[in-house]
Coordinates of C-alpha atoms in Angstrom, one line a residue:
X1 CA 0.0 0.0 0.0
X2 CA 2.8 2.4 0.9
X3 CA 4.3 2.0 -2.6
X4 CA 1.0 3.2 -4.2
X5 CA 1.0 6.2 -1.8
X6 CA 4.6 7.1 -2.7
X7 CA 3.8 6.8 -6.4
X8 CA 0.7 9.0 -6.0
X9 CA 2.8 11.6 -4.1
X10 CA 5.4 11.7 -6.8
X11 CA 2.8 12.4 -9.4
X12 CA 1.4 15.2 -7.3
X13 CA 4.8 16.7 -6.9
X14 CA 5.4 16.4 -10.7
X15 CA 2.1 18.3 -11.3
X16 CA 3.0 20.9 -8.8
X17 CA 6.5 21.8 -10.0
X18 CA 6.9 20.5 -13.5
X19 CA 9.4 17.7 -13.2
X20 CA 10.5 18.3 -16.8
X21 CA 13.1 20.9 -16.0
X22 CA 16.1 21.7 -18.2
X23 CA 18.9 23.9 -17.0
X24 CA 21.1 25.3 -19.8
X25 CA 24.7 26.5 -19.6
X26 CA 24.9 30.2 -20.2
X27 CA 28.5 31.1 -21.2
X28 CA 30.9 29.8 -18.5
X29 CA 28.5 30.5 -15.7
X30 CA 26.2 27.5 -15.7
X31 CA 27.6 24.3 -14.2
X32 CA 24.8 21.8 -14.3
X33 CA 23.0 20.1 -17.2
X34 CA 19.6 18.3 -17.0
X35 CA 18.0 16.1 -19.7
X36 CA 15.8 18.1 -22.0
X37 CA 12.1 17.7 -22.5
X38 CA 9.3 19.6 -24.0
X39 CA 8.8 22.8 -22.0
X40 CA 6.6 25.8 -22.5
X41 CA 8.5 28.4 -20.6
X42 CA 12.1 29.7 -20.7
X43 CA 13.3 31.4 -17.6
X44 CA 16.6 33.0 -16.7
X45 CA 17.9 33.7 -13.2
X46 CA 20.3 36.5 -12.8
X47 CA 21.9 38.5 -10.0
X48 CA 25.1 39.8 -8.5
X49 CA 27.1 38.8 -5.4
X50 CA 28.9 41.4 -3.3
X51 CA 30.7 41.6 0.0
X52 CA 32.1 44.7 1.6
X53 CA 31.4 46.8 -1.5
X54 CA 33.4 44.4 -3.7
X55 CA 32.2 41.8 -6.2
X56 CA 32.6 38.2 -5.2
X57 CA 34.2 36.1 -8.0
X58 CA 34.0 32.4 -8.5
X59 CA 31.3 31.7 -5.9
X60 CA 29.0 28.8 -6.6
X61 CA 25.2 29.3 -6.2
X62 CA 22.6 26.5 -6.4
X63 CA 19.0 27.0 -7.5
X64 CA 15.8 25.1 -6.5
X65 CA 12.1 25.3 -7.1
X66 CA 10.0 24.8 -3.9
X67 CA 6.8 23.0 -4.4
X68 CA 3.5 23.2 -2.5
X69 CA 4.8 21.0 0.3
X70 CA 8.1 22.9 0.4
X71 CA 10.0 20.0 -1.2
X72 CA 13.0 21.4 -3.1
X73 CA 13.7 20.4 -6.8
X74 CA 17.2 21.2 -8.0
X75 CA 17.3 23.3 -11.2
X76 CA 21.1 23.9 -11.6
X77 CA 24.1 25.8 -10.5
X78 CA 26.1 28.8 -11.6
X79 CA 29.3 30.5 -10.6
X80 CA 29.9 34.3 -10.4
X81 CA 32.2 36.0 -12.8
X82 CA 34.8 38.8 -12.2
X83 CA 32.0 41.4 -11.7
X84 CA 30.2 39.1 -9.3
X85 CA 27.4 38.4 -11.9
X86 CA 25.8 35.0 -12.2
X87 CA 23.2 33.7 -14.7
X88 CA 21.3 30.5 -15.3
X89 CA 18.7 29.7 -17.9
X90 CA 16.2 26.9 -17.5
X91 CA 13.0 25.7 -19.1
X92 CA 9.8 24.7 -17.2
X93 CA 6.5 23.1 -17.8
X94 CA 3.9 24.3 -15.2
X95 CA 1.9 21.7 -13.5
X96 CA -1.7 21.8 -12.4
X97 CA -0.9 23.6 -9.1
X98 CA 2.2 25.5 -10.2
X99 CA 1.1 28.6 -12.2
X100 CA 3.5 30.5 -9.9
X101 CA 6.9 29.4 -8.6
X102 CA 9.1 30.0 -5.6
X103 CA 12.8 30.0 -6.6
X104 CA 15.3 29.4 -3.9
X105 CA 18.9 30.5 -4.3
X106 CA 21.6 29.0 -2.0
X107 CA 25.1 30.3 -1.9
X108 CA 27.4 27.3 -1.3
X109 CA 29.5 27.7 1.8
X110 CA 33.2 27.8 0.9
X111 CA 35.5 28.6 3.8
X112 CA 38.8 30.2 3.2
X113 CA 41.9 28.3 4.5
X114 CA 43.4 29.8 7.7
X115 CA 40.7 32.5 7.7
X116 CA 39.1 33.8 10.9
X117 CA 35.9 34.3 8.9
X118 CA 33.7 31.9 7.1
X119 CA 31.0 32.5 4.5
X120 CA 27.5 32.0 5.9
X121 CA 25.1 30.1 3.6
X122 CA 22.8 32.6 2.1
X123 CA 19.2 31.6 1.3
X124 CA 16.7 33.8 -0.4
X125 CA 13.1 32.9 -1.5
X126 CA 11.5 34.8 -4.4
X127 CA 7.8 34.3 -5.1
X128 CA 7.0 34.9 -8.7
X129 CA 3.7 36.3 -10.0
X130 CA 1.1 33.9 -11.4
X131 CA 2.0 33.0 -14.9
X132 CA -0.6 31.5 -17.3
X133 CA 0.3 28.4 -19.1
X134 CA -0.3 29.8 -22.5
X135 CA 2.3 32.5 -22.0
X136 CA 5.5 31.5 -23.8
X137 CA 7.6 34.7 -23.4
X138 CA 10.9 34.5 -21.4
X139 CA 10.6 35.6 -17.8
X140 CA 13.6 36.9 -16.0
X141 CA 14.1 36.3 -12.3
X142 CA 16.4 39.0 -10.9
X143 CA 18.0 38.6 -7.5
X144 CA 19.6 42.0 -8.1
X145 CA 22.5 42.5 -5.6
X146 CA 23.0 39.8 -2.9
X147 CA 25.3 41.0 -0.1
X148 CA 27.2 38.0 1.3
X149 CA 27.9 38.2 5.0
X150 CA 30.7 36.6 7.0
X151 CA 30.9 35.4 10.6
X152 CA 33.7 34.5 13.0
X153 CA 34.7 30.9 12.8
X154 CA 36.9 28.6 14.8
X155 CA 40.7 29.2 14.5
X156 CA 41.2 25.5 14.2
X157 CA 43.6 25.2 11.3
X158 CA 42.8 21.6 10.7
X159 CA 39.6 22.7 8.8
X160 CA 41.4 23.5 5.5
X161 CA 39.5 23.0 2.2
X162 CA 41.1 21.0 -0.7
X163 CA 43.5 22.8 -3.1
X164 CA 42.5 24.1 -6.5
X165 CA 42.2 21.1 -8.9
X166 CA 45.0 22.2 -11.1
X167 CA 47.3 22.6 -8.0
X168 CA 47.0 19.0 -6.9
X169 CA 50.5 17.5 -7.2
X170 CA 51.6 15.2 -10.0
X171 CA 52.3 11.5 -9.5
X172 CA 56.0 12.3 -9.4
X173 CA 55.4 14.4 -6.2
X174 CA 53.6 11.5 -4.5
X175 CA 56.4 9.1 -5.5
X176 CA 58.9 11.4 -3.8
X177 CA 56.7 11.8 -0.8
X178 CA 56.4 8.1 -0.5
X179 CA 60.1 7.6 -0.8
X180 CA 60.6 10.1 2.0
X181 CA 57.9 8.7 4.3
X182 CA 58.1 5.0 3.7
X183 CA 61.2 4.1 5.8
X184 CA 60.0 6.3 8.6
X185 CA 56.5 4.9 8.5
X186 CA 57.9 1.4 8.9
X187 CA 59.8 2.6 12.0
X188 CA 56.7 4.3 13.3
X189 CA 54.7 1.1 12.9
X190 CA 57.3 -0.9 14.8
X191 CA 57.4 1.6 17.6
X192 CA 53.6 1.7 17.8
X193 CA 53.3 -2.0 18.1
X194 CA 56.0 -2.4 20.6
X195 CA 55.5 0.8 22.5
X196 CA 54.7 -0.9 25.9
X197 CA 58.1 -2.5 25.8
X198 CA 60.2 0.4 24.6
X199 CA 61.9 3.3 26.3
X200 CA 62.4 6.7 24.6
X201 CA 66.1 6.0 24.0
X202 CA 65.1 2.7 22.3
X203 CA 62.8 4.6 20.0
X204 CA 65.6 6.9 19.1
X205 CA 67.9 4.0 18.3
X206 CA 65.2 2.5 16.0
X207 CA 64.9 5.7 14.1
X208 CA 68.7 6.1 13.8
X209 CA 68.7 3.3 11.2
X210 CA 68.7 4.7 7.7
X211 CA 69.2 8.4 6.8
X212 CA 71.8 9.9 9.2
X213 CA 71.4 13.4 10.5
X214 CA 74.1 15.1 12.6
X215 CA 73.8 15.1 16.3
X216 CA 74.8 18.3 18.0
X217 CA 76.4 18.4 21.4
X218 CA 74.7 20.3 24.2
X219 CA 77.2 23.2 24.1
X220 CA 76.6 27.0 24.4
X221 CA 78.3 27.6 21.0
X222 CA 75.9 25.2 19.3
X223 CA 72.8 26.7 21.1
X224 CA 73.7 30.2 19.9
X225 CA 74.3 29.1 16.4
X226 CA 71.0 27.3 16.3
X227 CA 69.2 30.4 17.6
X228 CA 70.8 32.4 14.7
X229 CA 70.3 30.0 11.8
X230 CA 68.1 26.9 12.5
X231 CA 64.4 26.4 12.7
X232 CA 64.6 27.7 16.3
X233 CA 65.6 31.1 15.0
X234 CA 62.6 33.1 16.1
X235 CA 64.2 36.5 16.2
X236 CA 66.2 38.4 18.8
X237 CA 66.5 41.9 20.2
X238 CA 69.6 43.9 21.1
X239 CA 70.0 45.5 24.5
X240 CA 73.2 47.5 24.8
X241 CA 75.9 44.9 24.1
X242 CA 73.7 41.9 24.7
X243 CA 71.6 39.9 22.3
X244 CA 68.4 38.5 23.8
X245 CA 66.1 35.7 22.6
X246 CA 62.9 35.1 24.4
X247 CA 60.1 32.6 24.1
X248 CA 57.1 33.4 26.2
X249 CA 53.8 31.5 26.5
X250 CA 52.0 34.0 28.7
X251 CA 48.4 34.2 27.5
X252 CA 48.4 30.7 25.9
X253 CA 46.7 27.7 27.4
X254 CA 48.9 24.6 28.3
X255 CA 47.8 21.0 28.5
X256 CA 50.4 20.4 31.2
X257 CA 51.8 23.1 33.3
X258 CA 55.2 21.7 33.9
X259 CA 56.3 21.0 30.4
X260 CA 56.6 24.3 28.6
X261 CA 58.4 27.2 30.4
X262 CA 59.2 30.7 29.4
X263 CA 62.9 30.9 28.3
X264 CA 65.2 33.8 27.9
X265 CA 68.7 33.5 26.5
X266 CA 71.3 36.3 26.8
X267 CA 74.6 36.5 25.0
X268 CA 77.3 39.2 24.9
X269 CA 78.5 40.5 21.6
X270 CA 82.2 41.2 21.1
X271 CA 83.9 41.8 17.7
X272 CA 81.1 39.9 15.8
X273 CA 81.2 36.9 18.1
X274 CA 78.5 35.9 20.6
X275 CA 79.2 34.4 24.0
X276 CA 76.5 32.9 26.2
X277 CA 75.9 34.7 29.4
X278 CA 72.8 33.0 30.9
X279 CA 69.7 31.0 30.3
X280 CA 66.6 32.0 32.3
X281 CA 63.9 29.4 32.7
X282 CA 60.5 30.0 34.4
X283 CA 57.9 27.1 34.6
X284 CA 54.3 28.2 35.1
X285 CA 53.9 26.4 38.4
X286 CA 57.2 27.8 39.9
X287 CA 57.4 31.0 41.9
X288 CA 61.0 31.8 40.9
X289 CA 63.0 31.9 37.7
X290 CA 65.9 29.5 37.3
X291 CA 69.0 31.3 36.1
X292 CA 71.8 29.1 34.6
X293 CA 75.1 30.7 33.8
X294 CA 77.6 29.6 31.1
X295 CA 79.7 28.0 33.9
X296 CA 76.8 26.3 35.7
X297 CA 76.8 22.6 36.1
X298 CA 73.1 22.5 35.0
X299 CA 74.1 24.1 31.7
X300 CA 73.4 20.9 29.5
X301 CA 69.9 20.6 31.0
X302 CA 69.2 24.3 30.4
X303 CA 70.4 24.1 26.8
X304 CA 68.2 21.1 26.3
X305 CA 65.2 23.0 27.6
X306 CA 66.0 26.1 25.6
X307 CA 66.5 24.1 22.4
X308 CA 63.1 22.4 22.9
X309 CA 61.2 25.6 23.7
X310 CA 62.7 27.6 20.8
X311 CA 62.3 24.6 18.4
X312 CA 58.6 24.6 19.2
X313 CA 58.4 28.4 18.8
X314 CA 60.3 28.2 15.5
X315 CA 58.2 25.4 14.0
X316 CA 55.0 27.4 14.8
X317 CA 56.2 30.9 13.9
X318 CA 59.2 30.7 11.6
X319 CA 58.4 27.6 9.6
X320 CA 54.5 27.4 9.6
X321 CA 53.3 31.0 10.1
X322 CA 56.0 32.8 8.0
X323 CA 56.8 30.0 5.5
X324 CA 53.4 28.4 4.9
X325 CA 50.4 30.3 6.1
X326 CA 51.2 34.0 5.5
X327 CA 52.2 33.5 1.9
X328 CA 49.3 31.0 1.5
X329 CA 46.9 33.8 2.3
X330 CA 48.5 35.9 -0.5
X331 CA 48.6 33.0 -2.9
X332 CA 45.0 32.1 -2.5
X333 CA 43.8 35.6 -3.4
X334 CA 46.4 35.8 -6.2
X335 CA 44.8 32.9 -8.1
X336 CA 41.4 34.4 -7.6
X337 CA 42.2 37.8 -9.1
X338 CA 45.3 37.5 -11.2
X339 CA 44.6 35.5 -14.4
X340 CA 47.1 33.8 -16.7
X341 CA 47.0 36.6 -19.2
X342 CA 48.1 39.1 -16.6
X343 CA 51.9 40.0 -16.8
X344 CA 52.4 39.1 -13.1
X345 CA 50.9 35.7 -13.4
X346 CA 53.9 34.0 -15.2
X347 CA 56.5 35.4 -12.8
X348 CA 54.7 34.6 -9.5
X349 CA 52.8 31.4 -10.2
X350 CA 55.9 29.1 -10.0
X351 CA 56.4 30.3 -6.4
X352 CA 52.8 30.2 -5.3
X353 CA 51.0 27.4 -7.1
X354 CA 51.8 24.6 -4.6
X355 CA 51.0 26.5 -1.4
X356 CA 47.3 25.6 -1.1
X357 CA 48.1 21.9 -1.6
X358 CA 50.8 21.6 1.0
X359 CA 49.0 23.7 3.5
X360 CA 46.0 21.4 3.1
X361 CA 48.1 18.3 3.3
X362 CA 50.0 19.6 6.3
X363 CA 46.7 20.2 8.1
X364 CA 45.8 16.5 7.9
X365 CA 47.7 15.7 11.1
X366 CA 51.2 15.9 9.6
X367 CA 52.5 19.3 10.6
X368 CA 49.5 20.8 12.4
X369 CA 46.0 19.7 13.2
X370 CA 44.8 16.7 15.3
X371 CA 47.6 14.2 15.9
X372 CA 50.3 16.4 14.3
X373 CA 53.8 17.0 15.5
X374 CA 52.7 20.3 17.0
X375 CA 49.7 18.7 18.6
X376 CA 52.0 16.7 20.9
X377 CA 53.4 19.8 22.5
X378 CA 52.2 21.2 25.8
X379 CA 50.1 23.8 24.1
X380 CA 46.4 23.2 23.5
X381 CA 45.1 22.9 19.9
X382 CA 43.5 26.4 20.2
X383 CA 46.8 27.8 21.5
X384 CA 48.8 26.3 18.7
X385 CA 46.5 28.0 16.3
X386 CA 46.7 31.3 18.3
X387 CA 50.6 31.2 18.2
X388 CA 50.6 30.8 14.5
X389 CA 47.9 33.4 13.7
X390 CA 49.5 35.9 16.1
X391 CA 52.8 35.6 14.2
X392 CA 51.1 35.8 10.8
X393 CA 49.7 39.2 11.9
X394 CA 53.0 40.3 13.3
X395 CA 54.9 39.5 10.1
X396 CA 52.2 40.7 7.6
X397 CA 53.3 44.4 7.4
X398 CA 55.4 44.2 4.2
X399 CA 55.5 48.0 4.0
X400 CA 57.7 48.3 7.1
X401 CA 59.6 45.1 6.3
X402 CA 63.4 45.3 6.2
X403 CA 65.6 42.3 6.2
X404 CA 67.2 41.6 9.6
X405 CA 70.7 42.8 10.2
X406 CA 73.3 40.1 11.1
X407 CA 73.9 39.9 14.8
X408 CA 77.2 38.0 14.5
X409 CA 79.7 36.9 11.9
X410 CA 78.0 33.5 11.7
X411 CA 74.5 34.9 11.4
X412 CA 74.0 33.3 8.0
X413 CA 70.2 33.3 8.0
X414 CA 70.1 37.1 8.2
X415 CA 72.8 37.5 5.6
X416 CA 71.0 35.1 3.2
X417 CA 67.6 36.7 3.8
X418 CA 69.0 40.2 3.1
X419 CA 70.9 39.1 -0.1
X420 CA 68.0 37.1 -1.4
X421 CA 65.4 39.8 -0.8
X422 CA 67.5 42.5 -2.5
X423 CA 68.1 40.2 -5.5
X424 CA 64.4 39.6 -5.9
X425 CA 63.5 43.3 -5.5
X426 CA 66.0 44.2 -8.2
X427 CA 64.4 41.6 -10.5
X428 CA 60.8 42.6 -9.9
X429 CA 61.7 46.3 -10.3
X430 CA 63.2 45.5 -13.7
X431 CA 60.4 43.2 -14.7
X432 CA 57.6 45.7 -13.8
X433 CA 59.5 48.4 -15.6
X434 CA 59.8 46.3 -18.8
X435 CA 56.1 45.4 -18.6
X436 CA 54.8 48.7 -17.2
X437 CA 52.2 49.4 -19.9
X438 CA 50.5 45.9 -19.7
X439 CA 50.5 46.0 -15.9
X440 CA 49.0 49.5 -15.8
X441 CA 46.3 48.5 -18.3
X442 CA 45.1 45.8 -15.9
X443 CA 45.8 47.6 -12.7
X444 CA 42.3 46.9 -11.6
X445 CA 43.3 43.3 -11.1
X446 CA 46.1 44.3 -8.8
X447 CA 43.7 46.5 -6.8
X448 CA 41.2 43.6 -6.5
X449 CA 44.0 41.3 -5.3
X450 CA 45.1 43.9 -2.8
X451 CA 41.6 44.5 -1.4
X452 CA 41.0 40.7 -1.1
X453 CA 44.3 40.1 0.7
X454 CA 43.6 43.0 3.1
X455 CA 40.0 41.8 3.6
X456 CA 41.3 38.3 4.4
X457 CA 44.1 39.6 6.7
X458 CA 43.7 43.2 8.0
X459 CA 47.3 43.3 9.1
X460 CA 48.4 43.0 5.5
X461 CA 48.7 46.5 4.1
X462 CA 47.0 47.4 0.8
X463 CA 49.2 47.5 -2.3
X464 CA 47.3 50.5 -3.9
X465 CA 44.3 52.7 -3.4
X466 CA 43.5 53.2 -7.0
X467 CA 41.9 50.9 -9.7
X468 CA 43.8 52.6 -12.5
X469 CA 46.7 54.9 -13.2
X470 CA 49.1 53.8 -10.5
X471 CA 51.7 56.1 -9.1
X472 CA 55.4 55.4 -9.1
X473 CA 55.1 54.6 -5.4
X474 CA 52.4 52.1 -6.3
X475 CA 54.7 50.4 -8.8
X476 CA 57.6 50.4 -6.3
X477 CA 55.3 49.0 -3.6
X478 CA 54.3 46.2 -6.0
X479 CA 57.9 45.3 -6.7
X480 CA 58.7 45.2 -2.9
X481 CA 55.6 43.2 -2.1
X482 CA 56.4 40.6 -4.8
X483 CA 60.0 40.3 -3.5
X484 CA 58.8 40.0 0.1
X485 CA 56.3 37.3 -0.9
X486 CA 58.6 35.2 -3.1
X487 CA 61.4 35.5 -0.5
X488 CA 59.1 33.7 2.0
X489 CA 58.2 30.9 -0.3
X490 CA 61.8 30.3 -1.5
X491 CA 64.7 31.1 0.8
X492 CA 63.0 31.7 4.1
X493 CA 60.8 28.6 4.0
X494 CA 63.6 26.4 2.7
X495 CA 66.0 27.8 5.4
X496 CA 63.6 26.9 8.2
X497 CA 62.6 23.5 6.6
X498 CA 66.1 22.4 5.9
X499 CA 67.5 23.3 9.3
X500 CA 65.4 21.3 11.7
X501 CA 67.8 18.4 12.3
X502 CA 67.6 19.0 16.0
X503 CA 64.1 17.4 15.9
X504 CA 65.5 14.1 14.6
X505 CA 67.0 13.3 18.0
X506 CA 64.8 13.6 21.0
X507 CA 67.8 13.7 23.3
X508 CA 68.8 17.0 21.6
X509 CA 65.4 18.7 21.6
X510 CA 61.8 17.7 22.4
X511 CA 58.5 19.2 21.4
X512 CA 56.9 17.5 24.4
X513 CA 59.2 17.6 27.4
X514 CA 58.3 15.6 30.5
X515 CA 59.2 16.2 34.1
X516 CA 60.5 19.8 33.4
X517 CA 63.0 18.5 31.0
X518 CA 64.8 16.3 33.5
X519 CA 63.1 13.1 32.2
X520 CA 62.4 12.0 28.7
X521 CA 59.4 12.5 26.5
X522 CA 56.8 9.8 26.2
X523 CA 57.3 7.1 23.6
X524 CA 54.2 8.1 21.6
X525 CA 55.2 11.7 21.4
X526 CA 58.8 10.7 20.5
X527 CA 57.5 8.5 17.7
X528 CA 55.5 11.3 16.2
X529 CA 58.2 13.9 16.4
X530 CA 60.8 11.6 14.9
X531 CA 58.5 10.4 12.1
X532 CA 57.5 13.9 10.9
X533 CA 60.9 15.6 11.3
X534 CA 62.7 12.8 9.4
X535 CA 60.1 12.6 6.7
X536 CA 60.3 16.3 6.0
X537 CA 64.1 16.2 5.8
X538 CA 64.1 13.1 3.6
X539 CA 61.9 14.8 1.0
X540 CA 63.8 15.7 -2.2
X541 CA 62.3 19.1 -3.0
X542 CA 62.3 20.7 -6.4
X543 CA 65.3 23.1 -6.7
X544 CA 64.7 26.6 -7.9
X545 CA 68.1 26.4 -9.6
X546 CA 67.1 23.4 -11.7
X547 CA 63.8 25.0 -12.9
X548 CA 62.1 21.6 -12.9
X549 CA 58.8 22.8 -14.5
X550 CA 60.5 25.1 -17.0
X551 CA 58.3 28.0 -15.9
X552 CA 60.8 30.1 -14.0
X553 CA 61.5 33.5 -15.5
X554 CA 64.8 33.3 -17.5
X555 CA 66.2 36.5 -16.0
X556 CA 65.5 35.4 -12.4
X557 CA 67.1 32.0 -13.1
X558 CA 70.2 33.7 -14.5
X559 CA 70.5 36.0 -11.5
X560 CA 70.3 33.1 -9.1
X561 CA 72.9 31.1 -10.9
X562 CA 75.2 34.2 -11.2
X563 CA 75.1 35.0 -7.5
X564 CA 74.6 31.6 -5.8
X565 CA 78.2 31.7 -4.4
X566 CA 77.2 34.8 -2.4
X567 CA 74.8 32.9 -0.1
X568 CA 77.4 32.7 2.7
X569 CA 77.0 29.7 5.0
X570 CA 74.7 27.8 2.6
X571 CA 76.9 25.5 0.7
X572 CA 73.7 23.5 -0.1
X573 CA 72.0 26.6 -1.6
X574 CA 71.3 24.7 -4.9
X575 CA 68.8 22.6 -3.0
X576 CA 66.6 25.7 -2.2
X577 CA 63.0 25.0 -3.1
X578 CA 61.2 26.8 -5.9
X579 CA 58.3 27.2 -3.6
X580 CA 56.7 26.0 -0.3
X581 CA 56.0 22.5 -1.4
X582 CA 56.6 20.4 1.7

């Protein structure tokens, strides 16, 4: 009996809505096609999407007809163009009870990666006037201007949407990733299965099979060199004749109060050479600071604690915030507003096109996100996100950016950053000068890109205030911004990524200290740290000097090869990645 009732209801719905609907592609806007049938009426749905007085490009909208019982029948989809306009045409046969229609538009929710804001799903019902069956003229349904609204969303960076389809990596990439991860995955499995029987030192010995990474003694000279040049290089300040590094977790939530202290390292500077003065350590549940001098018997313990704390800060701030997420924000908007025919596209896309993929992949519990290497630290998941986002905002002001000045003769990171940025800035000034007319003609695209980046991240200054006729200052700003951006996806990311060998030995540095650093980390945490750190270092990235895809600008490639010997302290500079790809 129920089957007869369902059949009868389906006929009623067909009569009410006209099940013979055909959606037709209109230019590049329409996305869906439906089987054609004999229809009496041709309808078009048009409108425009805006947000904060700017058109929204590339946004998908779905359309439905609601029947008498509020059941929705899908008509088709469209996607907005550069002006925010969308259009869909469909044909419709009115049923017995459907001489008028209710059209429902739904804007598909598409969250931006690493954004503090997410698009709210917009729904709008439009009731059309009664249309007689015999009328065969086209009827236009105009949604006019639909203002999209945004709301605050979770800062959980694990919720990252997939990359653009054409940015998904080639099989060759996955082969290289498999080669890097497979030997470490075997070790991880062995440790996981035998974990009740293993000590942390035994875990380390298991991972020491295979690729060998240098082990650094717990000396003050090594610590200072690491704070200058390794992944733990989170920046320092100069006070009189002292250089001070500080990692503070005040204002952040900790999972365990005795595992992540505030640490301050002081060193004296004399004739370009740094000498350790003291390491100051303050655990949250201790009333007093512990001050360890360079001659103190507790110095190896203090160095281990300092290494561990600054390595965590460096992974979150230097490596992820500055090397992945900040340029990722810029890259995402770049591919929305700068099209292949624009003069800037060809010179920037080699250094930006893989960011959305690796940021998405890294969020799946590899680098950050649930179960990731940062997730094992003493910080809560929300605090890990806060550390990263705070640093993104801190480093977003490209207008005030100046490469850091070397603090010592062996401060190779500062020397390399300064040289690389200046080389890139010279290149982009020359390129923009040679392509000035074409860039000025499509300056509106630069303005749209600028507004979108600023809207995504308010701390990121605008490139320009005009949609046409840029000033000389605008063009100089564009060259500086491009150099700043590419420097982060090439030298700065590679420098952080390639100098994290400390994390391949839990006896040298631990992201999850136990017992205030006196004991060893848990086996599970050691397993995760060693697996991720070694996999990342095993990966054979694409060298910018080899131009693996053949899309690097010839002038930039020539400049890099001409000056590669000037990257002091980086004998392996030819391994520098073409972009943030791992």
